[in-house]
PDB file of C-alpha atoms in Angstrom:
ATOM      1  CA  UNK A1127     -27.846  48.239   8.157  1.00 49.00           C
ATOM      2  CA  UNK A1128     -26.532  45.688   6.084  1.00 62.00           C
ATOM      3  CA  UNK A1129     -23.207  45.242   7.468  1.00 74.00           C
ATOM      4  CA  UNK A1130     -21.438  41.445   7.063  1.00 71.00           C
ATOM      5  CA  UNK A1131     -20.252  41.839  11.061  1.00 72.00           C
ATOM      6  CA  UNK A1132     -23.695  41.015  12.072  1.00 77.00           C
ATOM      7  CA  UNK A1133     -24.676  38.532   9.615  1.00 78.00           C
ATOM      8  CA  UNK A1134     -25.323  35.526  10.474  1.00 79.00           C
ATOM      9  CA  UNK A1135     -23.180  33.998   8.766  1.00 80.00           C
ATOM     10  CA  UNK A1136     -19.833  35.100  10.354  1.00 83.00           C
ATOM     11  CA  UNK A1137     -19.857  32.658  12.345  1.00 83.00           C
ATOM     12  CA  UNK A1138     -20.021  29.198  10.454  1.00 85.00           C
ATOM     13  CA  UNK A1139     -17.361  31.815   7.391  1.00 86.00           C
ATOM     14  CA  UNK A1140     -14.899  32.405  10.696  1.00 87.00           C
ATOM     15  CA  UNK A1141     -14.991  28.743  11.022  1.00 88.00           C
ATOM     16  CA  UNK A1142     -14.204  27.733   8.047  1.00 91.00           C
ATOM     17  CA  UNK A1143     -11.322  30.324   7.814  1.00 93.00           C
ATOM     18  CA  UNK A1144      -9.288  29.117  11.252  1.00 94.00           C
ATOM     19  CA  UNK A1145      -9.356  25.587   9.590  1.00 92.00           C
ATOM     20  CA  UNK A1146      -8.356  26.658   6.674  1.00 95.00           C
ATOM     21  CA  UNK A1147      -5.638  29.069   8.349  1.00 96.00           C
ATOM     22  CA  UNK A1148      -4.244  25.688  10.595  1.00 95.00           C
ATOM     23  CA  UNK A1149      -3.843  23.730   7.273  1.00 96.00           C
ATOM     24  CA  UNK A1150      -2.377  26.110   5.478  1.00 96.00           C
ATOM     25  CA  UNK A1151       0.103  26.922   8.671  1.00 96.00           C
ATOM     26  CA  UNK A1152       0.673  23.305   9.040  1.00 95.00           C
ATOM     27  CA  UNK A1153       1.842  22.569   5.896  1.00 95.00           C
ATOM     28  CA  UNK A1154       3.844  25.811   6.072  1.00 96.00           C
ATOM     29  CA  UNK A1155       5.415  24.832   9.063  1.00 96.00           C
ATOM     30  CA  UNK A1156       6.357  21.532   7.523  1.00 93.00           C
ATOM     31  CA  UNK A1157       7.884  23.068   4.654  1.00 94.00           C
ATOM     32  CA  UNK A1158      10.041  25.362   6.756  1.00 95.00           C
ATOM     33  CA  UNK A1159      11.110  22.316   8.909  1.00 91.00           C
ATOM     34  CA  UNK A1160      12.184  20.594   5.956  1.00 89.00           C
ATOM     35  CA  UNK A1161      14.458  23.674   4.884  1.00 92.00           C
ATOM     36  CA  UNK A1162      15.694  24.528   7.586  1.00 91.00           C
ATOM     37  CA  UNK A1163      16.823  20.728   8.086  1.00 88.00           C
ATOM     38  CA  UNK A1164      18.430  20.822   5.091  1.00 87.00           C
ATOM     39  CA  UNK A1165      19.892  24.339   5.440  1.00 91.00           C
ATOM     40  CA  UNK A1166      21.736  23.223   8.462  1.00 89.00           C
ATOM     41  CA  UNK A1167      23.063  20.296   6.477  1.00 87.00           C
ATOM     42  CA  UNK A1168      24.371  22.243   3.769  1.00 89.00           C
ATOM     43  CA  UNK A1169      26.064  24.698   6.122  1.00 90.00           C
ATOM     44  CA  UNK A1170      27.730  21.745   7.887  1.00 89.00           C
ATOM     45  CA  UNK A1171      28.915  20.212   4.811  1.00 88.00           C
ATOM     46  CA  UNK A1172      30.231  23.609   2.760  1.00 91.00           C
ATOM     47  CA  UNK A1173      32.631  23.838   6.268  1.00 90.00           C
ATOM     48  CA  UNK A1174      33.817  20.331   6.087  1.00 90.00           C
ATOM     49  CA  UNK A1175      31.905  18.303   8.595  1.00 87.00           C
ATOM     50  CA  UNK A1176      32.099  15.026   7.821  1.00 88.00           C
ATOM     51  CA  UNK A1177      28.630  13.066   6.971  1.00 84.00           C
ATOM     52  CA  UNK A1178      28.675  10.562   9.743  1.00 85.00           C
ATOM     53  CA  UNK A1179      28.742  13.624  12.361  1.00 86.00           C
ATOM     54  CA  UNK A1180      26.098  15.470  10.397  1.00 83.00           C
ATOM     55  CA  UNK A1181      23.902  12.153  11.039  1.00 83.00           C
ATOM     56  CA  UNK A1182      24.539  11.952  14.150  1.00 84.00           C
ATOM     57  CA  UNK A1183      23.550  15.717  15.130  1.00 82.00           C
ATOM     58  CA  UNK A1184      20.778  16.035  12.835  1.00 79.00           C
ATOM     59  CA  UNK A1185      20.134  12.004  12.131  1.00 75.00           C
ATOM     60  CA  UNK A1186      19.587  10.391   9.558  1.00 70.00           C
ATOM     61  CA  UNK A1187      17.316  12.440   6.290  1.00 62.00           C
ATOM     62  CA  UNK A1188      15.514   9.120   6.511  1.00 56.00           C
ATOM     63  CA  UNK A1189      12.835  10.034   8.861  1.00 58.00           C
ATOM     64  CA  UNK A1190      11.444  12.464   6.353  1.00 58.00           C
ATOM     65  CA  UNK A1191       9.993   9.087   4.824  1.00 65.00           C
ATOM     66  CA  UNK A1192       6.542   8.107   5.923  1.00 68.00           C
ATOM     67  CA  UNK A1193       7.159   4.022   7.724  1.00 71.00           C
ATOM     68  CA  UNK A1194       6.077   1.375   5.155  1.00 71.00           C
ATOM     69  CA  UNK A1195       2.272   0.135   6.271  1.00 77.00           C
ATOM     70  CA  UNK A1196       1.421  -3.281   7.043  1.00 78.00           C
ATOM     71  CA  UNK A1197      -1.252  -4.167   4.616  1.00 77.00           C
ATOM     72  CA  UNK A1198      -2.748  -6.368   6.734  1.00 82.00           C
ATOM     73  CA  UNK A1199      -3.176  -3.624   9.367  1.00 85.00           C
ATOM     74  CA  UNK A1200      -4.744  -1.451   7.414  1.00 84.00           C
ATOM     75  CA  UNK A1201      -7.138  -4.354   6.417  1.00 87.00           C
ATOM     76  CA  UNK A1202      -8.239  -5.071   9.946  1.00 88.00           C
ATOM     77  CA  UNK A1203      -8.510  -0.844  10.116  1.00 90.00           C
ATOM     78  CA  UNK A1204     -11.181  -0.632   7.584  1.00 90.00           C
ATOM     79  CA  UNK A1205     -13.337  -3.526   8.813  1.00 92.00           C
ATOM     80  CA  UNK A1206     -13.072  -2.287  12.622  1.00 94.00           C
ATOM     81  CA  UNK A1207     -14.142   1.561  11.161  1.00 93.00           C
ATOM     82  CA  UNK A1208     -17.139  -0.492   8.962  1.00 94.00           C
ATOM     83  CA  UNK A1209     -18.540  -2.084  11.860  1.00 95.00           C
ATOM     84  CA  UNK A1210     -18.245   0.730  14.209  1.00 95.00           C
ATOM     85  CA  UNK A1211     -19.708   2.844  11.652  1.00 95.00           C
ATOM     86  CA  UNK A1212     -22.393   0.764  10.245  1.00 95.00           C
ATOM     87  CA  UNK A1213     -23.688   0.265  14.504  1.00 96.00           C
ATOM     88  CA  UNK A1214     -22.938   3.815  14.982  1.00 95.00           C
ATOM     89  CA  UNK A1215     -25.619   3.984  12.259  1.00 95.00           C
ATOM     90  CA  UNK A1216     -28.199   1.393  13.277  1.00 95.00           C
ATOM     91  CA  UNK A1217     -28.228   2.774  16.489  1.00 95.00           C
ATOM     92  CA  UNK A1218     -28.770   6.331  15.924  1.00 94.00           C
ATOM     93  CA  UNK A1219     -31.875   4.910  13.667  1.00 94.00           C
ATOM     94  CA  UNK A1220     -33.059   2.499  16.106  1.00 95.00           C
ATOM     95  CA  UNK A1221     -32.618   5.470  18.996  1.00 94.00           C
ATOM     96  CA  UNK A1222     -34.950   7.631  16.649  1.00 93.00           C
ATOM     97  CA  UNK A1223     -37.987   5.159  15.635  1.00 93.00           C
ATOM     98  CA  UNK A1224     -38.042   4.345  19.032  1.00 93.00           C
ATOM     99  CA  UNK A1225     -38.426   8.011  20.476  1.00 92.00           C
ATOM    100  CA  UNK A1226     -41.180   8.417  17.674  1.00 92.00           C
ATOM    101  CA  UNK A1227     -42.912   5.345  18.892  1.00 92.00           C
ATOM    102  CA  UNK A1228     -43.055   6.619  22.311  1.00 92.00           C
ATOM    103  CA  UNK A1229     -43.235  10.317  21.789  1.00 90.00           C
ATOM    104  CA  UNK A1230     -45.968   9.987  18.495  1.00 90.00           C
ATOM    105  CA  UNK A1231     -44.212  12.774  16.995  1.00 90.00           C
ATOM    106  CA  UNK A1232     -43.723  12.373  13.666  1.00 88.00           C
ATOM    107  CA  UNK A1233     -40.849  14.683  12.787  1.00 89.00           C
ATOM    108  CA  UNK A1234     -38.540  12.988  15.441  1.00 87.00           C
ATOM    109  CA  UNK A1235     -38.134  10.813  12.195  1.00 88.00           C
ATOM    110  CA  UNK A1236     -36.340  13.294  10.765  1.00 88.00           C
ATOM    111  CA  UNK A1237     -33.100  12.690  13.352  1.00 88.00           C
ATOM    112  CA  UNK A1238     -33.352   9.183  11.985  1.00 89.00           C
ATOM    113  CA  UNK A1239     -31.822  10.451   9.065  1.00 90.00           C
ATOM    114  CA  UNK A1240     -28.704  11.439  10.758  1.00 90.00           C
ATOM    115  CA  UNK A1241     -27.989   7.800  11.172  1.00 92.00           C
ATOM    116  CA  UNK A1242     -27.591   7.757   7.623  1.00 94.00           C
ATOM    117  CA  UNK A1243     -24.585   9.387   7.018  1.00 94.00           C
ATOM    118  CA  UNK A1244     -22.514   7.005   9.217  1.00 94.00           C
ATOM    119  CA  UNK A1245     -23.861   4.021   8.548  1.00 95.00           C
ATOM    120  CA  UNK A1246     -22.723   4.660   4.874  1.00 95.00           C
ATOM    121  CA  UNK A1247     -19.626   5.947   5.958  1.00 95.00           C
ATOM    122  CA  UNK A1248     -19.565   2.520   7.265  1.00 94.00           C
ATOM    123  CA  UNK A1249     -20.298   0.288   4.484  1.00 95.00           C
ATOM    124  CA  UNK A1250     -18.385   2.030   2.288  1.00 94.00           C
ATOM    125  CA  UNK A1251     -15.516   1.273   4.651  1.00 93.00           C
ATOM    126  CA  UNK A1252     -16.755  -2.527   4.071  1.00 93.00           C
ATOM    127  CA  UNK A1253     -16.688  -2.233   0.447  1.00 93.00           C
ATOM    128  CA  UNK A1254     -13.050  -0.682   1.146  1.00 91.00           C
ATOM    129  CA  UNK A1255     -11.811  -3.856   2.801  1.00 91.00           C
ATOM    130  CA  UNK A1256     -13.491  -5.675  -0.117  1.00 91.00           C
ATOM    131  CA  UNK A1257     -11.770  -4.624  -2.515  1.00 90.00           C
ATOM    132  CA  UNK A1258      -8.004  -4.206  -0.147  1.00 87.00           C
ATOM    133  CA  UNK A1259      -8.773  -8.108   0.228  1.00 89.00           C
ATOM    134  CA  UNK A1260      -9.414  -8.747  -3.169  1.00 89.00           C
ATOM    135  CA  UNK A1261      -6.274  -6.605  -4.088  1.00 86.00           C
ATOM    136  CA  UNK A1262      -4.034  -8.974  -1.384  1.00 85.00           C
ATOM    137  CA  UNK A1263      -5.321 -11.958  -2.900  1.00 85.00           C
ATOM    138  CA  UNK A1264      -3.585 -10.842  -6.313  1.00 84.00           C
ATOM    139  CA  UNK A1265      -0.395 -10.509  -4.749  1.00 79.00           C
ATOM    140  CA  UNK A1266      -0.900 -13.856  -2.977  1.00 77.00           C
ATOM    141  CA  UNK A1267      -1.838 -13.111   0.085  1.00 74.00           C
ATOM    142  CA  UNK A1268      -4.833 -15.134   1.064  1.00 72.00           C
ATOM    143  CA  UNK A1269      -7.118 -13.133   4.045  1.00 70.00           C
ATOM    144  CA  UNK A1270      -9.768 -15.100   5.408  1.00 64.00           C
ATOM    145  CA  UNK A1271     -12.147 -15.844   7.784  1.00 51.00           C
ATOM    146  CA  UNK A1272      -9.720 -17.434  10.079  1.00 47.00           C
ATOM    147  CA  UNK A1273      -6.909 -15.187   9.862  1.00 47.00           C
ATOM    148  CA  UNK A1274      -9.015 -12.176  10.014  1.00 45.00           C
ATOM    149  CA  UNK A1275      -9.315 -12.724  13.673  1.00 44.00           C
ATOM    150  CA  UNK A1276      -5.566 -12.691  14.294  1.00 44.00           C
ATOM    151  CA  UNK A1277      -5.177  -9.446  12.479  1.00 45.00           C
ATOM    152  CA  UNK A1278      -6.075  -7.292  15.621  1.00 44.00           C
ATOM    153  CA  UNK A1279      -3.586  -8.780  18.100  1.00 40.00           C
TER     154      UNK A1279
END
């Protein structure tokens, strides 16, 4: 009986599908949001509301806009994900040499390898602030060692 229901792969497929279905919905919903938003304004203005009681029903179309970033924020961001990363890393490595030091089992080695992917997750996220600093620096904003600390307050 080769039928898919049993195969075992339905279950990492389904997966995939729900997240795919809660994206898709998401930015569905969003969509619909916006047009409705805007629906509501058009109705208001085609029966001769005036604008500044439109705004302050519906407020102002402004918030549609995503907020400017600090740069320097999301400077500090990628150096705090780096070195949580990269010891995320060194310590999922360190955790496994030392279990196959004690256990003598080779293949624990193998989960050693896990602590891979984060770690360069991690420095990646280094060479990401790298080059954000380098890119401040052009527009004349000088990040360094001893304003770096003052970024996370």
């Amino acid at each position: 009986m080769n039928n898919f229901a049993f195969s075992p792969f339905i279950v990492p497929v389904a997966g995939c599908l729900v997240g795919a279905v809660a994206i898709i919905s998401g930015i569905w919903l969003e969509g619909h949001k916006r047009r409705m938003k805007s629906e509501e304004r058009m109705a208001m203005l085609a029966r001769g509301v005036p604008l500044a009681e439109i705004e302050k029903m519906l407020g102002v179309g402004d918030e549609e806009k995503p907020p400017v970033r600090d740069p320097l924020r999301s400077l500090s961001n990628a150096r705090r994900a780096g070195i949580v990363l990269v010891s995320v890393g060194a310590g999922l490595i360190l955790c496994f040499l030392v279990l196959t030091a004690i256990l003598q089992v080779r293949e624990v080695l193998s989960g050693a390898a896990a602590g891979l992917i984060p770690l360069a997750i991690g420095v990646g996220f280094f060479i990401d602030y790298n080059l954000q600093k380098r890119e401040l620096s052009r527009f004349g904003l000088e990040v360094g060692a001893e304003s770096g600390s003052s970024l996370d307050r």
